[in-house]
Amino acid sequence: MSGPSAPRQLLDDIGLSLVFFTRLRLPSSDFGGRSLADAIWAAPFAGLAVAIIGALVYAIAYSLGLASGPAAALTLAATMLVTGCLHEDGLSDIADGFWGGRTRDRKLEIMRDSRIGAYGAAALGLSLLIRWSALSELAGPGHIFLALLAAHAGSRGLFGAFMHLLPPARSDGLSASAGFVASQTAAIGAALGAVALLALGLGGAIAALILLGLVFAGFRALCLNQIGGQTGDTIGALQQLGEVAVLLVASVCLS
């Protein structure tokens, strides 16, 4: 598969990414027969939609006189609602599986269990705490939008490259059914994610890019060591780690 080309194909890919990565629904569900692997370059657009909704919620809370802490909590809740906690679920499954299982097969089995364990609960709690505290440090709706844009679009820009560089860990499931991600498709998604980081300013973008690169490399090595590849849960966990990393940079650059 090659990267996007025709305008209709571009819109199909963006629409598919919005429907897959968020709870948003479009009038048409026909995306020209495009697969998730074809459309994964457009994942940062889903991040843009999440950022806009989160920023609107913060702006409303801010206009009503809420303090930064409660406003940030409502913002975080809005971003989780619009995604259906898709990536939070992946993070908790990975934490439970990687640290709760002894063998590769047992880890994959735990990751498919809908119940959450101590490792998963701890990972979710830390993710929520760090993201909330970082957003609470930002001053005003404008900075909130810039931080959310960089974090949500930038983290989702990693998806294509992650799927391209790691084989599916299972013969079934989301990752296996998504198809093979071409290098061009992965590169376009990564480029869009990198552009979104410019919302933090040039210095912030460079810092966030370096940190995302370290997160990507470290998590890729961990997944290969633990289960020999990637699954839908690992992609969700990668998004969460990337979002946390970028928000930490934003709390320095924009506060």
PDB file of C-alpha atoms in Angstrom:
ATOM      1  CA  MET A   1       0.000   0.000   0.000  1.00  0.00           C
ATOM      2  CA  SER A   2       1.154   3.495  -0.722  1.00  0.00           C
ATOM      3  CA  GLY A   3       0.425   6.746   1.022  1.00  0.00           C
ATOM      4  CA  PRO A   4      -2.629   8.921   0.391  1.00  0.00           C
ATOM      5  CA  SER A   5      -2.985  10.581  -3.010  1.00  0.00           C
ATOM      6  CA  ALA A   6      -6.381  11.609  -4.402  1.00  0.00           C
ATOM      7  CA  PRO A   7      -8.473  14.165  -2.473  1.00  0.00           C
ATOM      8  CA  ARG A   8     -11.314  11.657  -2.059  1.00  0.00           C
ATOM      9  CA  GLN A   9      -8.862   9.147  -0.625  1.00  0.00           C
ATOM     10  CA  LEU A  10      -7.565  11.754   1.790  1.00  0.00           C
ATOM     11  CA  LEU A  11     -11.061  12.420   3.094  1.00  0.00           C
ATOM     12  CA  ASP A  12     -11.806   8.701   3.348  1.00  0.00           C
ATOM     13  CA  ASP A  13      -8.671   8.128   5.404  1.00  0.00           C
ATOM     14  CA  ILE A  14      -9.378  11.061   7.726  1.00  0.00           C
ATOM     15  CA  GLY A  15     -12.974   9.907   8.172  1.00  0.00           C
ATOM     16  CA  LEU A  16     -11.910   6.342   8.917  1.00  0.00           C
ATOM     17  CA  SER A  17      -9.382   7.553  11.486  1.00  0.00           C
ATOM     18  CA  LEU A  18     -11.975   9.749  13.190  1.00  0.00           C
ATOM     19  CA  VAL A  19     -14.510   6.927  13.404  1.00  0.00           C
ATOM     20  CA  PHE A  20     -11.967   4.332  14.546  1.00  0.00           C
ATOM     21  CA  PHE A  21     -10.033   6.351  17.122  1.00  0.00           C
ATOM     22  CA  THR A  22     -12.933   8.367  18.556  1.00  0.00           C
ATOM     23  CA  ARG A  23     -16.613   7.978  19.341  1.00  0.00           C
ATOM     24  CA  LEU A  24     -17.463  10.608  16.730  1.00  0.00           C
ATOM     25  CA  ARG A  25     -19.761   9.443  13.964  1.00  0.00           C
ATOM     26  CA  LEU A  26     -19.956  10.678  10.378  1.00  0.00           C
ATOM     27  CA  PRO A  27     -22.992  10.678   8.057  1.00  0.00           C
ATOM     28  CA  SER A  28     -21.347   8.086   5.816  1.00  0.00           C
ATOM     29  CA  SER A  29     -19.513   4.941   6.907  1.00  0.00           C
ATOM     30  CA  ASP A  30     -18.229   4.171   3.415  1.00  0.00           C
ATOM     31  CA  PHE A  31     -14.541   4.982   3.268  1.00  0.00           C
ATOM     32  CA  GLY A  32     -13.770   3.710  -0.201  1.00  0.00           C
ATOM     33  CA  GLY A  33     -12.674   0.303   0.990  1.00  0.00           C
ATOM     34  CA  ARG A  34      -9.663   1.768   2.778  1.00  0.00           C
ATOM     35  CA  SER A  35      -8.117  -0.313   5.561  1.00  0.00           C
ATOM     36  CA  LEU A  36      -6.826   0.949   8.887  1.00  0.00           C
ATOM     37  CA  ALA A  37      -3.277   0.348   7.660  1.00  0.00           C
ATOM     38  CA  ASP A  38      -3.987   2.611   4.672  1.00  0.00           C
ATOM     39  CA  ALA A  39      -5.530   5.340   6.820  1.00  0.00           C
ATOM     40  CA  ILE A  40      -3.213   5.237   9.831  1.00  0.00           C
ATOM     41  CA  TRP A  41      -1.303   8.280   8.534  1.00  0.00           C
ATOM     42  CA  ALA A  42      -4.421  10.339   9.354  1.00  0.00           C
ATOM     43  CA  ALA A  43      -4.479   9.375  13.052  1.00  0.00           C
ATOM     44  CA  PRO A  44      -3.151  12.861  14.025  1.00  0.00           C
ATOM     45  CA  PHE A  45      -6.403  14.320  12.634  1.00  0.00           C
ATOM     46  CA  ALA A  46      -8.290  12.249  15.204  1.00  0.00           C
ATOM     47  CA  GLY A  47      -5.951  13.773  17.778  1.00  0.00           C
ATOM     48  CA  LEU A  48      -6.823  17.241  16.477  1.00  0.00           C
ATOM     49  CA  ALA A  49     -10.531  16.524  16.957  1.00  0.00           C
ATOM     50  CA  VAL A  50      -9.921  15.320  20.521  1.00  0.00           C
ATOM     51  CA  ALA A  51      -7.834  18.427  21.251  1.00  0.00           C
ATOM     52  CA  ILE A  52     -10.535  20.775  19.964  1.00  0.00           C
ATOM     53  CA  ILE A  53     -13.229  19.156  22.088  1.00  0.00           C
ATOM     54  CA  GLY A  54     -11.033  19.125  25.178  1.00  0.00           C
ATOM     55  CA  ALA A  55     -10.068  22.778  24.681  1.00  0.00           C
ATOM     56  CA  LEU A  56     -13.721  23.803  24.249  1.00  0.00           C
ATOM     57  CA  VAL A  57     -14.624  22.140  27.532  1.00  0.00           C
ATOM     58  CA  TYR A  58     -11.764  23.941  29.269  1.00  0.00           C
ATOM     59  CA  ALA A  59     -12.814  27.279  27.729  1.00  0.00           C
ATOM     60  CA  ILE A  60     -16.371  26.840  28.999  1.00  0.00           C
ATOM     61  CA  ALA A  61     -15.173  25.881  32.478  1.00  0.00           C
ATOM     62  CA  TYR A  62     -12.739  28.801  32.479  1.00  0.00           C
ATOM     63  CA  SER A  63     -15.469  31.244  31.437  1.00  0.00           C
ATOM     64  CA  LEU A  64     -17.632  30.033  34.337  1.00  0.00           C
ATOM     65  CA  GLY A  65     -14.868  30.892  36.790  1.00  0.00           C
ATOM     66  CA  LEU A  66     -13.671  27.402  37.632  1.00  0.00           C
ATOM     67  CA  ALA A  67     -10.145  27.096  38.982  1.00  0.00           C
ATOM     68  CA  SER A  68      -7.482  25.501  36.812  1.00  0.00           C
ATOM     69  CA  GLY A  69      -7.589  22.173  38.679  1.00  0.00           C
ATOM     70  CA  PRO A  70     -11.295  21.384  38.175  1.00  0.00           C
ATOM     71  CA  ALA A  71     -11.189  22.815  34.646  1.00  0.00           C
ATOM     72  CA  ALA A  72      -8.276  20.533  33.788  1.00  0.00           C
ATOM     73  CA  ALA A  73     -10.125  17.544  35.264  1.00  0.00           C
ATOM     74  CA  LEU A  74     -13.178  18.266  33.118  1.00  0.00           C
ATOM     75  CA  THR A  75     -10.938  18.675  30.075  1.00  0.00           C
ATOM     76  CA  LEU A  76      -9.309  15.321  30.704  1.00  0.00           C
ATOM     77  CA  ALA A  77     -12.705  13.699  31.195  1.00  0.00           C
ATOM     78  CA  ALA A  78     -13.899  15.133  27.879  1.00  0.00           C
ATOM     79  CA  THR A  79     -10.921  13.755  25.963  1.00  0.00           C
ATOM     80  CA  MET A  80     -11.504  10.333  27.524  1.00  0.00           C
ATOM     81  CA  LEU A  81     -15.202  10.379  26.688  1.00  0.00           C
ATOM     82  CA  VAL A  82     -14.628  11.331  23.063  1.00  0.00           C
ATOM     83  CA  THR A  83     -12.167   8.451  22.619  1.00  0.00           C
ATOM     84  CA  GLY A  84     -14.162   5.971  24.689  1.00  0.00           C
ATOM     85  CA  CYS A  85     -11.043   5.434  26.840  1.00  0.00           C
ATOM     86  CA  LEU A  86      -9.682   3.397  23.929  1.00  0.00           C
ATOM     87  CA  HIS A  87      -6.035   4.119  24.694  1.00  0.00           C
ATOM     88  CA  GLU A  88      -6.432   4.059  28.468  1.00  0.00           C
ATOM     89  CA  ASP A  89      -7.741   0.517  28.067  1.00  0.00           C
ATOM     90  CA  GLY A  90      -4.625  -0.401  26.109  1.00  0.00           C
ATOM     91  CA  LEU A  91      -2.357   1.055  28.778  1.00  0.00           C
ATOM     92  CA  SER A  92      -4.022  -0.881  31.588  1.00  0.00           C
ATOM     93  CA  ASP A  93      -4.004  -4.130  29.590  1.00  0.00           C
ATOM     94  CA  ILE A  94      -0.305  -3.748  28.799  1.00  0.00           C
ATOM     95  CA  ALA A  95       0.594  -3.030  32.425  1.00  0.00           C
ATOM     96  CA  ASP A  96      -1.334  -6.071  33.629  1.00  0.00           C
ATOM     97  CA  GLY A  97      -0.034  -8.356  30.880  1.00  0.00           C
ATOM     98  CA  PHE A  98       3.617  -7.357  30.791  1.00  0.00           C
ATOM     99  CA  TRP A  99       4.082  -7.411  34.554  1.00  0.00           C
ATOM    100  CA  GLY A 100       1.456  -9.953  35.531  1.00  0.00           C
ATOM    101  CA  GLY A 101       2.403 -12.816  33.218  1.00  0.00           C
ATOM    102  CA  ARG A 102       5.511 -14.957  33.175  1.00  0.00           C
ATOM    103  CA  THR A 103       5.399 -16.320  29.623  1.00  0.00           C
ATOM    104  CA  ARG A 104       4.609 -14.672  26.298  1.00  0.00           C
ATOM    105  CA  ASP A 105       1.377 -16.638  25.916  1.00  0.00           C
ATOM    106  CA  ARG A 106       0.276 -15.807  29.441  1.00  0.00           C
ATOM    107  CA  LYS A 107       0.984 -12.117  28.896  1.00  0.00           C
ATOM    108  CA  LEU A 108      -1.152 -12.102  25.742  1.00  0.00           C
ATOM    109  CA  GLU A 109      -3.895 -13.985  27.579  1.00  0.00           C
ATOM    110  CA  ILE A 110      -3.965 -11.435  30.397  1.00  0.00           C
ATOM    111  CA  MET A 111      -4.041  -8.579  27.903  1.00  0.00           C
ATOM    112  CA  ARG A 112      -7.265  -9.996  26.448  1.00  0.00           C
ATOM    113  CA  ASP A 113      -8.914 -10.250  29.868  1.00  0.00           C
ATOM    114  CA  SER A 114     -11.451  -7.440  30.319  1.00  0.00           C
ATOM    115  CA  ARG A 115     -10.801  -7.322  34.057  1.00  0.00           C
ATOM    116  CA  ILE A 116      -8.273  -4.827  35.384  1.00  0.00           C
ATOM    117  CA  GLY A 117      -5.562  -5.800  37.852  1.00  0.00           C
ATOM    118  CA  ALA A 118      -3.318  -3.923  40.251  1.00  0.00           C
ATOM    119  CA  TYR A 119      -0.697  -3.089  37.615  1.00  0.00           C
ATOM    120  CA  GLY A 120      -3.317  -1.785  35.214  1.00  0.00           C
ATOM    121  CA  ALA A 121      -5.029   0.312  37.881  1.00  0.00           C
ATOM    122  CA  ALA A 122      -1.693   1.784  38.977  1.00  0.00           C
ATOM    123  CA  ALA A 123      -0.722   2.631  35.394  1.00  0.00           C
ATOM    124  CA  LEU A 124      -4.059   4.335  34.765  1.00  0.00           C
ATOM    125  CA  GLY A 125      -3.856   6.250  38.022  1.00  0.00           C
ATOM    126  CA  LEU A 126      -0.372   7.542  37.250  1.00  0.00           C
ATOM    127  CA  SER A 127      -1.334   8.490  33.689  1.00  0.00           C
ATOM    128  CA  LEU A 128      -4.369  10.439  34.870  1.00  0.00           C
ATOM    129  CA  LEU A 129      -2.450  12.133  37.663  1.00  0.00           C
ATOM    130  CA  ILE A 130       0.428  13.250  35.449  1.00  0.00           C
ATOM    131  CA  ARG A 131      -1.826  14.477  32.642  1.00  0.00           C
ATOM    132  CA  TRP A 132      -4.116  16.338  35.030  1.00  0.00           C
ATOM    133  CA  SER A 133      -1.241  17.985  36.893  1.00  0.00           C
ATOM    134  CA  ALA A 134       0.426  19.055  33.640  1.00  0.00           C
ATOM    135  CA  LEU A 135      -2.795  20.604  32.300  1.00  0.00           C
ATOM    136  CA  SER A 136      -3.416  22.313  35.635  1.00  0.00           C
ATOM    137  CA  GLU A 137      -0.127  24.199  35.255  1.00  0.00           C
ATOM    138  CA  LEU A 138      -1.160  25.853  31.997  1.00  0.00           C
ATOM    139  CA  ALA A 139      -2.542  29.375  31.944  1.00  0.00           C
ATOM    140  CA  GLY A 140      -5.740  29.862  29.997  1.00  0.00           C
ATOM    141  CA  PRO A 141      -7.690  28.187  27.161  1.00  0.00           C
ATOM    142  CA  GLY A 142      -5.165  29.172  24.488  1.00  0.00           C
ATOM    143  CA  HIS A 143      -2.291  27.321  26.090  1.00  0.00           C
ATOM    144  CA  ILE A 144      -4.559  24.381  26.879  1.00  0.00           C
ATOM    145  CA  PHE A 145      -5.456  24.024  23.199  1.00  0.00           C
ATOM    146  CA  LEU A 146      -1.821  24.210  22.101  1.00  0.00           C
ATOM    147  CA  ALA A 147      -0.811  21.589  24.662  1.00  0.00           C
ATOM    148  CA  LEU A 148      -3.684  19.271  23.741  1.00  0.00           C
ATOM    149  CA  LEU A 149      -3.008  19.674  20.025  1.00  0.00           C
ATOM    150  CA  ALA A 150       0.658  18.781  20.414  1.00  0.00           C
ATOM    151  CA  ALA A 151      -0.023  15.894  22.803  1.00  0.00           C
ATOM    152  CA  HIS A 152      -2.918  14.239  21.000  1.00  0.00           C
ATOM    153  CA  ALA A 153      -1.801  14.735  17.413  1.00  0.00           C
ATOM    154  CA  GLY A 154       1.881  14.209  18.174  1.00  0.00           C
ATOM    155  CA  SER A 155       1.357  10.946  20.056  1.00  0.00           C
ATOM    156  CA  ARG A 156      -0.909   9.540  17.337  1.00  0.00           C
ATOM    157  CA  GLY A 157       1.678  10.360  14.710  1.00  0.00           C
ATOM    158  CA  LEU A 158       3.694   7.430  16.103  1.00  0.00           C
ATOM    159  CA  PHE A 159       1.084   4.797  15.234  1.00  0.00           C
ATOM    160  CA  GLY A 160       2.070   4.115  11.635  1.00  0.00           C
ATOM    161  CA  ALA A 161       5.774   3.786  12.335  1.00  0.00           C
ATOM    162  CA  PHE A 162       5.108   1.494  15.287  1.00  0.00           C
ATOM    163  CA  MET A 163       2.906  -0.798  13.196  1.00  0.00           C
ATOM    164  CA  HIS A 164       5.421  -0.722  10.334  1.00  0.00           C
ATOM    165  CA  LEU A 165       8.446  -1.604  12.463  1.00  0.00           C
ATOM    166  CA  LEU A 166       6.909  -4.283  14.676  1.00  0.00           C
ATOM    167  CA  PRO A 167       5.187  -7.462  13.492  1.00  0.00           C
ATOM    168  CA  PRO A 168       1.774  -8.386  14.926  1.00  0.00           C
ATOM    169  CA  ALA A 169       2.217 -10.406  18.109  1.00  0.00           C
ATOM    170  CA  ARG A 170      -0.921 -12.420  17.319  1.00  0.00           C
ATOM    171  CA  SER A 171      -2.274 -14.021  14.158  1.00  0.00           C
ATOM    172  CA  ASP A 172      -5.699 -12.540  14.965  1.00  0.00           C
ATOM    173  CA  GLY A 173      -6.968  -9.387  16.618  1.00  0.00           C
ATOM    174  CA  LEU A 174      -6.917  -5.711  15.706  1.00  0.00           C
ATOM    175  CA  SER A 175      -3.275  -5.412  14.753  1.00  0.00           C
ATOM    176  CA  ALA A 176      -3.267  -8.466  12.509  1.00  0.00           C
ATOM    177  CA  SER A 177      -6.512  -7.472  10.781  1.00  0.00           C
ATOM    178  CA  ALA A 178      -5.365  -3.876  10.198  1.00  0.00           C
ATOM    179  CA  GLY A 179      -2.930  -4.936   7.490  1.00  0.00           C
ATOM    180  CA  PHE A 180       0.634  -3.947   6.671  1.00  0.00           C
ATOM    181  CA  VAL A 181       1.559  -0.278   7.050  1.00  0.00           C
ATOM    182  CA  ALA A 182       3.785   0.945   4.227  1.00  0.00           C
ATOM    183  CA  SER A 183       6.845   3.039   5.012  1.00  0.00           C
ATOM    184  CA  GLN A 184       5.435   6.035   3.106  1.00  0.00           C
ATOM    185  CA  THR A 185       2.191   5.885   5.093  1.00  0.00           C
ATOM    186  CA  ALA A 186       4.129   5.675   8.357  1.00  0.00           C
ATOM    187  CA  ALA A 187       6.353   8.603   7.366  1.00  0.00           C
ATOM    188  CA  ILE A 188       3.406  10.857   6.521  1.00  0.00           C
ATOM    189  CA  GLY A 189       1.772  10.186   9.886  1.00  0.00           C
ATOM    190  CA  ALA A 190       5.040  10.836  11.716  1.00  0.00           C
ATOM    191  CA  ALA A 191       5.533  14.087   9.802  1.00  0.00           C
ATOM    192  CA  LEU A 192       2.024  15.298  10.672  1.00  0.00           C
ATOM    193  CA  GLY A 193       2.636  14.466  14.320  1.00  0.00           C
ATOM    194  CA  ALA A 194       5.935  16.348  14.263  1.00  0.00           C
ATOM    195  CA  VAL A 195       4.275  19.415  12.727  1.00  0.00           C
ATOM    196  CA  ALA A 196       1.677  19.387  15.515  1.00  0.00           C
ATOM    197  CA  LEU A 197       4.482  19.617  18.063  1.00  0.00           C
ATOM    198  CA  LEU A 198       5.280  23.100  16.751  1.00  0.00           C
ATOM    199  CA  ALA A 199       2.311  24.265  18.810  1.00  0.00           C
ATOM    200  CA  LEU A 200       4.806  24.223  21.698  1.00  0.00           C
ATOM    201  CA  GLY A 201       7.197  26.567  19.886  1.00  0.00           C
ATOM    202  CA  LEU A 202      10.400  25.513  18.155  1.00  0.00           C
ATOM    203  CA  GLY A 203      12.303  24.730  21.342  1.00  0.00           C
ATOM    204  CA  GLY A 204       9.373  22.855  22.830  1.00  0.00           C
ATOM    205  CA  ALA A 205       8.831  20.949  19.593  1.00  0.00           C
ATOM    206  CA  ILE A 206      12.458  19.806  19.509  1.00  0.00           C
ATOM    207  CA  ALA A 207      12.321  18.733  23.169  1.00  0.00           C
ATOM    208  CA  ALA A 208       9.025  16.898  22.639  1.00  0.00           C
ATOM    209  CA  LEU A 209      10.326  15.223  19.486  1.00  0.00           C
ATOM    210  CA  ILE A 210      13.407  13.940  21.303  1.00  0.00           C
ATOM    211  CA  LEU A 211      11.312  12.695  24.213  1.00  0.00           C
ATOM    212  CA  LEU A 212       8.826  10.991  21.887  1.00  0.00           C
ATOM    213  CA  GLY A 213      11.713   9.331  20.077  1.00  0.00           C
ATOM    214  CA  LEU A 214      13.023   7.940  23.363  1.00  0.00           C
ATOM    215  CA  VAL A 215       9.542   6.752  24.357  1.00  0.00           C
ATOM    216  CA  PHE A 216       9.076   5.113  20.950  1.00  0.00           C
ATOM    217  CA  ALA A 217      12.439   3.342  21.003  1.00  0.00           C
ATOM    218  CA  GLY A 218      12.123   2.201  24.600  1.00  0.00           C
ATOM    219  CA  PHE A 219       8.574   0.935  24.257  1.00  0.00           C
ATOM    220  CA  ARG A 220       9.369  -0.803  20.957  1.00  0.00           C
ATOM    221  CA  ALA A 221      12.203  -2.687  22.645  1.00  0.00           C
ATOM    222  CA  LEU A 222       9.946  -3.570  25.585  1.00  0.00           C
ATOM    223  CA  CYS A 223       7.216  -4.952  23.312  1.00  0.00           C
ATOM    224  CA  LEU A 224       9.682  -7.053  21.349  1.00  0.00           C
ATOM    225  CA  ASN A 225      11.121  -8.425  24.565  1.00  0.00           C
ATOM    226  CA  GLN A 226       7.775  -9.133  26.217  1.00  0.00           C
ATOM    227  CA  ILE A 227       5.530 -10.423  23.401  1.00  0.00           C
ATOM    228  CA  GLY A 228       7.625 -10.309  20.220  1.00  0.00           C
ATOM    229  CA  GLY A 229       5.610  -7.629  18.452  1.00  0.00           C
ATOM    230  CA  GLN A 230       2.668  -5.273  18.702  1.00  0.00           C
ATOM    231  CA  THR A 231      -1.066  -5.485  19.330  1.00  0.00           C
ATOM    232  CA  GLY A 232      -3.886  -2.976  19.504  1.00  0.00           C
ATOM    233  CA  ASP A 233      -3.224  -2.645  23.221  1.00  0.00           C
ATOM    234  CA  THR A 234       0.429  -1.730  22.661  1.00  0.00           C
ATOM    235  CA  ILE A 235      -0.608   1.011  20.246  1.00  0.00           C
ATOM    236  CA  GLY A 236      -2.998   2.408  22.840  1.00  0.00           C
ATOM    237  CA  ALA A 237      -0.307   2.297  25.507  1.00  0.00           C
ATOM    238  CA  LEU A 238       2.127   4.046  23.164  1.00  0.00           C
ATOM    239  CA  GLN A 239      -0.373   6.863  22.698  1.00  0.00           C
ATOM    240  CA  GLN A 240      -0.741   7.273  26.442  1.00  0.00           C
ATOM    241  CA  LEU A 241       3.003   7.355  27.002  1.00  0.00           C
ATOM    242  CA  GLY A 242       3.434   9.843  24.168  1.00  0.00           C
ATOM    243  CA  GLU A 243       0.637  12.068  25.450  1.00  0.00           C
ATOM    244  CA  VAL A 244       2.168  12.127  28.923  1.00  0.00           C
ATOM    245  CA  ALA A 245       5.606  12.967  27.493  1.00  0.00           C
ATOM    246  CA  VAL A 246       4.337  15.871  25.390  1.00  0.00           C
ATOM    247  CA  LEU A 247       2.184  17.295  28.181  1.00  0.00           C
ATOM    248  CA  LEU A 248       5.194  17.309  30.471  1.00  0.00           C
ATOM    249  CA  VAL A 249       7.098  19.343  27.902  1.00  0.00           C
ATOM    250  CA  ALA A 250       4.066  21.635  27.491  1.00  0.00           C
ATOM    251  CA  SER A 251       3.947  22.241  31.248  1.00  0.00           C
ATOM    252  CA  VAL A 252       7.487  23.633  30.978  1.00  0.00           C
ATOM    253  CA  CYS A 253       7.110  25.563  27.734  1.00  0.00           C
ATOM    254  CA  LEU A 254       3.621  27.000  28.138  1.00  0.00           C
ATOM    255  CA  SER A 255       3.126  27.471  31.879  1.00  0.00           C
TER     256      SER A 255
END
